[in-house]
């Protein structure tokens, strides 16, 4: 274990976390109206309706799979009588489907951004950095998932997961991550770079998900038109002031 390993897997995660929290707070304070995706739906909608849901739903299941694989210890699945073979096959199947959906959605969105001139011109400087980095993170993740399909493959729950959980105890197990295969270390480094740039890009809109919409009260809409006064059908209509009956008679 070298000094570089200690810096990468012992100190860098905390620096990235501090930058993520401080950067998000700074942007919320000074650029509250910038918490947006800068939607380009007005420029093109057909490809967006395909690539957008495919990317976001696929990414949701990817994040859920990472949370389960990194945070749930191996002894928990043993207590639930889930065999290692079943867990491994399920992780490969579900992770592969979610990763493929995310990659396909991102490919559609990239094609749209390069094909549609208005969308391409709306690309910011941060997009030119974050988008290639996001592609690299997904590609490394798919490569790590594919490597797990080989016989006698690396078990990330005995290495990467132990290192990740040790970060929460402020006692990082550097050796557990330093001995992981290169593709896993590369995937982790790219992910940390993405989180470091998160507050300064459009990715920050993930913190503004409209969860309050699910519990907000109903909004009552009322018409701005002037209501028509009720008139009993048996009574004659009363002429408006200034009508013929209100005019003085001429002599």
PDB file of N, CA and C in Angstrom, residues 103-175:
ATOM      1  N   UNK A 103     -27.184   3.466 -20.920  1.00  0.00           N
ATOM      2  CA  UNK A 103     -26.287   3.753 -22.036  1.00  0.00           C
ATOM      3  C   UNK A 103     -27.062   4.042 -23.314  1.00  0.00           C
ATOM      4  N   UNK A 104     -28.147   3.293 -23.554  1.00  0.00           N
ATOM      5  CA  UNK A 104     -28.952   3.528 -24.752  1.00  0.00           C
ATOM      6  C   UNK A 104     -29.621   4.894 -24.696  1.00  0.00           C
ATOM      7  N   UNK A 105     -30.183   5.253 -23.542  1.00  0.00           N
ATOM      8  CA  UNK A 105     -30.796   6.568 -23.408  1.00  0.00           C
ATOM      9  C   UNK A 105     -29.800   7.690 -23.583  1.00  0.00           C
ATOM     10  N   UNK A 106     -28.608   7.530 -23.015  1.00  0.00           N
ATOM     11  CA  UNK A 106     -27.577   8.554 -23.173  1.00  0.00           C
ATOM     12  C   UNK A 106     -27.126   8.658 -24.621  1.00  0.00           C
ATOM     13  N   UNK A 107     -27.067   7.524 -25.329  1.00  0.00           N
ATOM     14  CA  UNK A 107     -26.694   7.556 -26.746  1.00  0.00           C
ATOM     15  C   UNK A 107     -27.716   8.341 -27.569  1.00  0.00           C
ATOM     16  N   UNK A 108     -29.008   8.140 -27.283  1.00  0.00           N
ATOM     17  CA  UNK A 108     -30.053   8.888 -27.985  1.00  0.00           C
ATOM     18  C   UNK A 108     -29.927  10.386 -27.694  1.00  0.00           C
ATOM     19  N   UNK A 109     -29.678  10.728 -26.434  1.00  0.00           N
ATOM     20  CA  UNK A 109     -29.551  12.138 -26.067  1.00  0.00           C
ATOM     21  C   UNK A 109     -28.311  12.771 -26.697  1.00  0.00           C
ATOM     22  N   UNK A 110     -27.226  12.021 -26.780  1.00  0.00           N
ATOM     23  CA  UNK A 110     -26.024  12.545 -27.430  1.00  0.00           C
ATOM     24  C   UNK A 110     -26.247  12.733 -28.925  1.00  0.00           C
ATOM     25  N   UNK A 111     -26.922  11.776 -29.560  1.00  0.00           N
ATOM     26  CA  UNK A 111     -27.246  11.915 -30.978  1.00  0.00           C
ATOM     27  C   UNK A 111     -28.116  13.143 -31.213  1.00  0.00           C
ATOM     28  N   UNK A 112     -29.078  13.347 -30.332  1.00  0.00           N
ATOM     29  CA  UNK A 112     -29.956  14.523 -30.440  1.00  0.00           C
ATOM     30  C   UNK A 112     -29.162  15.810 -30.286  1.00  0.00           C
ATOM     31  N   UNK A 113     -28.236  15.837 -29.333  1.00  0.00           N
ATOM     32  CA  UNK A 113     -27.456  17.053 -29.091  1.00  0.00           C
ATOM     33  C   UNK A 113     -26.538  17.363 -30.266  1.00  0.00           C
ATOM     34  N   UNK A 114     -26.009  16.334 -30.909  1.00  0.00           N
ATOM     35  CA  UNK A 114     -25.114  16.554 -32.037  1.00  0.00           C
ATOM     36  C   UNK A 114     -25.881  16.789 -33.344  1.00  0.00           C
ATOM     37  N   UNK A 115     -27.078  16.240 -33.432  1.00  0.00           N
ATOM     38  CA  UNK A 115     -27.847  16.305 -34.682  1.00  0.00           C
ATOM     39  C   UNK A 115     -28.647  17.591 -34.799  1.00  0.00           C
ATOM     40  N   UNK A 116     -29.276  18.005 -33.706  1.00  0.00           N
ATOM     41  CA  UNK A 116     -30.139  19.183 -33.716  1.00  0.00           C
ATOM     42  C   UNK A 116     -29.274  20.419 -33.450  1.00  0.00           C
ATOM     43  N   UNK A 117     -29.301  21.336 -34.373  1.00  0.00           N
ATOM     44  CA  UNK A 117     -28.414  22.492 -34.275  1.00  0.00           C
ATOM     45  C   UNK A 117     -28.738  23.368 -33.072  1.00  0.00           C
ATOM     46  N   UNK A 118     -30.012  23.585 -32.809  1.00  0.00           N
ATOM     47  CA  UNK A 118     -30.398  24.451 -31.687  1.00  0.00           C
ATOM     48  C   UNK A 118     -29.969  23.842 -30.356  1.00  0.00           C
ATOM     49  N   UNK A 119     -30.092  22.534 -30.224  1.00  0.00           N
ATOM     50  CA  UNK A 119     -29.665  21.873 -28.990  1.00  0.00           C
ATOM     51  C   UNK A 119     -28.144  21.916 -28.875  1.00  0.00           C
ATOM     52  N   UNK A 120     -27.456  21.729 -29.992  1.00  0.00           N
ATOM     53  CA  UNK A 120     -25.994  21.771 -29.971  1.00  0.00           C
ATOM     54  C   UNK A 120     -25.481  23.147 -29.578  1.00  0.00           C
ATOM     55  N   UNK A 121     -26.150  24.181 -30.033  1.00  0.00           N
ATOM     56  CA  UNK A 121     -25.726  25.543 -29.701  1.00  0.00           C
ATOM     57  C   UNK A 121     -26.035  25.893 -28.246  1.00  0.00           C
ATOM     58  N   UNK A 122     -26.987  25.189 -27.643  1.00  0.00           N
ATOM     59  CA  UNK A 122     -27.326  25.438 -26.243  1.00  0.00           C
ATOM     60  C   UNK A 122     -26.401  24.705 -25.275  1.00  0.00           C
ATOM     61  N   UNK A 123     -25.436  23.942 -25.793  1.00  0.00           N
ATOM     62  CA  UNK A 123     -24.502  23.214 -24.946  1.00  0.00           C
ATOM     63  C   UNK A 123     -23.550  24.185 -24.266  1.00  0.00           C
ATOM     64  N   UNK A 124     -23.461  24.103 -22.948  1.00  0.00           N
ATOM     65  CA  UNK A 124     -22.606  25.000 -22.180  1.00  0.00           C
ATOM     66  C   UNK A 124     -21.195  24.424 -22.052  1.00  0.00           C
ATOM     67  N   UNK A 125     -20.312  25.216 -21.472  1.00  0.00           N
ATOM     68  CA  UNK A 125     -18.934  24.752 -21.272  1.00  0.00           C
ATOM     69  C   UNK A 125     -18.883  23.592 -20.290  1.00  0.00           C
ATOM     70  N   UNK A 126     -19.692  23.677 -19.250  1.00  0.00           N
ATOM     71  CA  UNK A 126     -19.700  22.575 -18.279  1.00  0.00           C
ATOM     72  C   UNK A 126     -20.225  21.285 -18.905  1.00  0.00           C
ATOM     73  N   UNK A 127     -21.149  21.395 -19.855  1.00  0.00           N
ATOM     74  CA  UNK A 127     -21.669  20.207 -20.533  1.00  0.00           C
ATOM     75  C   UNK A 127     -20.569  19.490 -21.303  1.00  0.00           C
ATOM     76  N   UNK A 128     -19.661  20.263 -21.901  1.00  0.00           N
ATOM     77  CA  UNK A 128     -18.578  19.671 -22.687  1.00  0.00           C
ATOM     78  C   UNK A 128     -17.597  18.893 -21.823  1.00  0.00           C
ATOM     79  N   UNK A 129     -17.618  19.139 -20.527  1.00  0.00           N
ATOM     80  CA  UNK A 129     -16.763  18.382 -19.605  1.00  0.00           C
ATOM     81  C   UNK A 129     -17.538  17.249 -18.949  1.00  0.00           C
ATOM     82  N   UNK A 130     -18.761  17.553 -18.506  1.00  0.00           N
ATOM     83  CA  UNK A 130     -19.535  16.579 -17.737  1.00  0.00           C
ATOM     84  C   UNK A 130     -20.030  15.442 -18.618  1.00  0.00           C
ATOM     85  N   UNK A 131     -20.472  15.738 -19.836  1.00  0.00           N
ATOM     86  CA  UNK A 131     -21.041  14.687 -20.687  1.00  0.00           C
ATOM     87  C   UNK A 131     -20.008  13.616 -21.033  1.00  0.00           C
ATOM     88  N   UNK A 132     -18.799  13.957 -21.504  1.00  0.00           N
ATOM     89  CA  UNK A 132     -17.801  12.894 -21.724  1.00  0.00           C
ATOM     90  C   UNK A 132     -17.447  12.138 -20.455  1.00  0.00           C
ATOM     91  N   UNK A 133     -17.416  12.848 -19.325  1.00  0.00           N
ATOM     92  CA  UNK A 133     -17.116  12.174 -18.063  1.00  0.00           C
ATOM     93  C   UNK A 133     -18.228  11.204 -17.689  1.00  0.00           C
ATOM     94  N   UNK A 134     -19.471  11.589 -17.934  1.00  0.00           N
ATOM     95  CA  UNK A 134     -20.603  10.702 -17.664  1.00  0.00           C
ATOM     96  C   UNK A 134     -20.551   9.470 -18.558  1.00  0.00           C
ATOM     97  N   UNK A 135     -20.165   9.651 -19.813  1.00  0.00           N
ATOM     98  CA  UNK A 135     -20.013   8.514 -20.725  1.00  0.00           C
ATOM     99  C   UNK A 135     -18.930   7.562 -20.215  1.00  0.00           C
ATOM    100  N   UNK A 136     -17.820   8.129 -19.728  1.00  0.00           N
ATOM    101  CA  UNK A 136     -16.730   7.291 -19.224  1.00  0.00           C
ATOM    102  C   UNK A 136     -17.140   6.524 -17.979  1.00  0.00           C
ATOM    103  N   UNK A 137     -17.916   7.168 -17.096  1.00  0.00           N
ATOM    104  CA  UNK A 137     -18.378   6.490 -15.875  1.00  0.00           C
ATOM    105  C   UNK A 137     -19.273   5.309 -16.228  1.00  0.00           C
ATOM    106  N   UNK A 138     -20.200   5.521 -17.154  1.00  0.00           N
ATOM    107  CA  UNK A 138     -21.121   4.443 -17.541  1.00  0.00           C
ATOM    108  C   UNK A 138     -20.367   3.321 -18.246  1.00  0.00           C
ATOM    109  N   UNK A 139     -19.428   3.682 -19.112  1.00  0.00           N
ATOM    110  CA  UNK A 139     -18.651   2.662 -19.825  1.00  0.00           C
ATOM    111  C   UNK A 139     -17.823   1.822 -18.853  1.00  0.00           C
ATOM    112  N   UNK A 140     -17.196   2.466 -17.863  1.00  0.00           N
ATOM    113  CA  UNK A 140     -16.420   1.722 -16.879  1.00  0.00           C
ATOM    114  C   UNK A 140     -17.320   0.834 -16.026  1.00  0.00           C
ATOM    115  N   UNK A 141     -18.512   1.322 -15.694  1.00  0.00           N
ATOM    116  CA  UNK A 141     -19.442   0.502 -14.934  1.00  0.00           C
ATOM    117  C   UNK A 141     -19.908  -0.722 -15.698  1.00  0.00           C
ATOM    118  N   UNK A 142     -20.190  -0.550 -16.984  1.00  0.00           N
ATOM    119  CA  UNK A 142     -20.588  -1.694 -17.808  1.00  0.00           C
ATOM    120  C   UNK A 142     -19.450  -2.685 -17.957  1.00  0.00           C
ATOM    121  N   UNK A 143     -18.227  -2.165 -18.070  1.00  0.00           N
ATOM    122  CA  UNK A 143     -17.072  -3.064 -18.165  1.00  0.00           C
ATOM    123  C   UNK A 143     -16.885  -3.860 -16.882  1.00  0.00           C
ATOM    124  N   UNK A 144     -17.099  -3.198 -15.727  1.00  0.00           N
ATOM    125  CA  UNK A 144     -16.989  -3.909 -14.459  1.00  0.00           C
ATOM    126  C   UNK A 144     -18.072  -4.971 -14.328  1.00  0.00           C
ATOM    127  N   UNK A 145     -19.283  -4.656 -14.786  1.00  0.00           N
ATOM    128  CA  UNK A 145     -20.374  -5.637 -14.736  1.00  0.00           C
ATOM    129  C   UNK A 145     -20.081  -6.818 -15.651  1.00  0.00           C
ATOM    130  N   UNK A 146     -19.557  -6.529 -16.842  1.00  0.00           N
ATOM    131  CA  UNK A 146     -19.239  -7.614 -17.772  1.00  0.00           C
ATOM    132  C   UNK A 146     -18.113  -8.497 -17.251  1.00  0.00           C
ATOM    133  N   UNK A 147     -17.166  -7.903 -16.550  1.00  0.00           N
ATOM    134  CA  UNK A 147     -16.064  -8.705 -16.015  1.00  0.00           C
ATOM    135  C   UNK A 147     -16.539  -9.656 -14.930  1.00  0.00           C
ATOM    136  N   UNK A 148     -17.656  -9.327 -14.298  1.00  0.00           N
ATOM    137  CA  UNK A 148     -18.184 -10.204 -13.256  1.00  0.00           C
ATOM    138  C   UNK A 148     -18.837 -11.455 -13.798  1.00  0.00           C
ATOM    139  N   UNK A 149     -19.055 -11.511 -15.112  1.00  0.00           N
ATOM    140  CA  UNK A 149     -19.682 -12.695 -15.697  1.00  0.00           C
ATOM    141  C   UNK A 149     -18.701 -13.848 -15.861  1.00  0.00           C
ATOM    142  N   UNK A 150     -17.404 -13.581 -15.777  1.00  0.00           N
ATOM    143  CA  UNK A 150     -16.409 -14.633 -15.947  1.00  0.00           C
ATOM    144  C   UNK A 150     -16.361 -15.529 -14.714  1.00  0.00           C
ATOM    145  N   UNK A 151     -15.944 -16.756 -14.932  1.00  0.00           N
ATOM    146  CA  UNK A 151     -15.819 -17.695 -13.819  1.00  0.00           C
ATOM    147  C   UNK A 151     -14.691 -17.254 -12.890  1.00  0.00           C
ATOM    148  N   UNK A 152     -14.902 -17.472 -11.602  1.00  0.00           N
ATOM    149  CA  UNK A 152     -13.920 -17.076 -10.594  1.00  0.00           C
ATOM    150  C   UNK A 152     -13.589 -15.581 -10.694  1.00  0.00           C
ATOM    151  N   UNK A 153     -14.624 -14.780 -10.931  1.00  0.00           N
ATOM    152  CA  UNK A 153     -14.427 -13.343 -11.075  1.00  0.00           C
ATOM    153  C   UNK A 153     -14.284 -12.679  -9.718  1.00  0.00           C
ATOM    154  N   UNK A 154     -13.915 -11.423  -9.747  1.00  0.00           N
ATOM    155  CA  UNK A 154     -13.702 -10.660  -8.522  1.00  0.00           C
ATOM    156  C   UNK A 154     -15.031 -10.401  -7.827  1.00  0.00           C
ATOM    157  N   UNK A 155     -15.080 -10.613  -6.530  1.00  0.00           N
ATOM    158  CA  UNK A 155     -16.283 -10.372  -5.733  1.00  0.00           C
ATOM    159  C   UNK A 155     -16.143  -8.992  -5.097  1.00  0.00           C
ATOM    160  N   UNK A 156     -16.887  -8.027  -5.642  1.00  0.00           N
ATOM    161  CA  UNK A 156     -16.752  -6.657  -5.152  1.00  0.00           C
ATOM    162  C   UNK A 156     -17.271  -6.501  -3.722  1.00  0.00           C
ATOM    163  N   UNK A 157     -18.120  -7.410  -3.268  1.00  0.00           N
ATOM    164  CA  UNK A 157     -18.640  -7.311  -1.903  1.00  0.00           C
ATOM    165  C   UNK A 157     -17.570  -7.635  -0.863  1.00  0.00           C
ATOM    166  N   UNK A 158     -16.474  -8.246  -1.275  1.00  0.00           N
ATOM    167  CA  UNK A 158     -15.374  -8.536  -0.368  1.00  0.00           C
ATOM    168  C   UNK A 158     -14.236  -7.535  -0.503  1.00  0.00           C
ATOM    169  N   UNK A 159     -14.433  -6.520  -1.331  1.00  0.00           N
ATOM    170  CA  UNK A 159     -13.393  -5.522  -1.515  1.00  0.00           C
ATOM    171  C   UNK A 159     -13.938  -4.110  -1.576  1.00  0.00           C
ATOM    172  N   UNK A 160     -14.551  -3.764  -2.707  1.00  0.00           N
ATOM    173  CA  UNK A 160     -15.053  -2.406  -2.922  1.00  0.00           C
ATOM    174  C   UNK A 160     -16.119  -2.050  -1.900  1.00  0.00           C
ATOM    175  N   UNK A 161     -17.034  -2.970  -1.620  1.00  0.00           N
ATOM    176  CA  UNK A 161     -18.114  -2.682  -0.673  1.00  0.00           C
ATOM    177  C   UNK A 161     -17.570  -2.444   0.734  1.00  0.00           C
ATOM    178  N   UNK A 162     -16.560  -3.225   1.126  1.00  0.00           N
ATOM    179  CA  UNK A 162     -15.971  -3.042   2.455  1.00  0.00           C
ATOM    180  C   UNK A 162     -15.302  -1.675   2.547  1.00  0.00           C
ATOM    181  N   UNK A 163     -14.593  -1.278   1.487  1.00  0.00           N
ATOM    182  CA  UNK A 163     -13.966   0.052   1.484  1.00  0.00           C
ATOM    183  C   UNK A 163     -15.017   1.155   1.544  1.00  0.00           C
ATOM    184  N   UNK A 164     -16.102   1.016   0.802  1.00  0.00           N
ATOM    185  CA  UNK A 164     -17.125   2.057   0.765  1.00  0.00           C
ATOM    186  C   UNK A 164     -17.803   2.209   2.121  1.00  0.00           C
ATOM    187  N   UNK A 165     -18.141   1.119   2.774  1.00  0.00           N
ATOM    188  CA  UNK A 165     -18.788   1.209   4.085  1.00  0.00           C
ATOM    189  C   UNK A 165     -17.829   1.722   5.155  1.00  0.00           C
ATOM    190  N   UNK A 166     -16.539   1.452   4.984  1.00  0.00           N
ATOM    191  CA  UNK A 166     -15.576   1.932   5.974  1.00  0.00           C
ATOM    192  C   UNK A 166     -15.422   3.446   5.940  1.00  0.00           C
ATOM    193  N   UNK A 167     -15.815   4.083   4.841  1.00  0.00           N
ATOM    194  CA  UNK A 167     -15.740   5.539   4.772  1.00  0.00           C
ATOM    195  C   UNK A 167     -16.690   6.194   5.772  1.00  0.00           C
ATOM    196  N   UNK A 168     -17.803   5.545   6.058  1.00  0.00           N
ATOM    197  CA  UNK A 168     -18.782   6.116   6.983  1.00  0.00           C
ATOM    198  C   UNK A 168     -18.313   6.022   8.437  1.00  0.00           C
ATOM    199  N   UNK A 169     -17.380   5.138   8.713  1.00  0.00           N
ATOM    200  CA  UNK A 169     -16.840   5.022  10.066  1.00  0.00           C
ATOM    201  C   UNK A 169     -15.588   5.871  10.249  1.00  0.00           C
ATOM    202  N   UNK A 170     -15.237   6.646   9.219  1.00  0.00           N
ATOM    203  CA  UNK A 170     -14.049   7.513   9.249  1.00  0.00           C
ATOM    204  C   UNK A 170     -12.770   6.714   9.456  1.00  0.00           C
ATOM    205  N   UNK A 171     -12.784   5.475   9.038  1.00  0.00           N
ATOM    206  CA  UNK A 171     -11.604   4.612   9.112  1.00  0.00           C
ATOM    207  C   UNK A 171     -11.513   3.813   7.808  1.00  0.00           C
ATOM    208  N   UNK A 172     -11.189   4.491   6.691  1.00  0.00           N
ATOM    209  CA  UNK A 172     -11.235   3.834   5.388  1.00  0.00           C
ATOM    210  C   UNK A 172     -10.266   2.667   5.273  1.00  0.00           C
ATOM    211  N   UNK A 173     -10.792   1.566   4.760  1.00  0.00           N
ATOM    212  CA  UNK A 173      -9.981   0.374   4.521  1.00  0.00           C
ATOM    213  C   UNK A 173      -9.321   0.529   3.147  1.00  0.00           C
ATOM    214  N   UNK A 174      -8.186   1.200   3.127  1.00  0.00           N
ATOM    215  CA  UNK A 174      -7.513   1.525   1.870  1.00  0.00           C
ATOM    216  C   UNK A 174      -7.082   0.272   1.139  1.00  0.00           C
ATOM    217  N   UNK A 175      -6.626  -0.735   1.870  1.00  0.00           N
ATOM    218  CA  UNK A 175      -6.130  -1.947   1.240  1.00  0.00           C
ATOM    219  C   UNK A 175      -7.224  -2.678   0.473  1.00  0.00           C
TER     220      UNK A 175
END
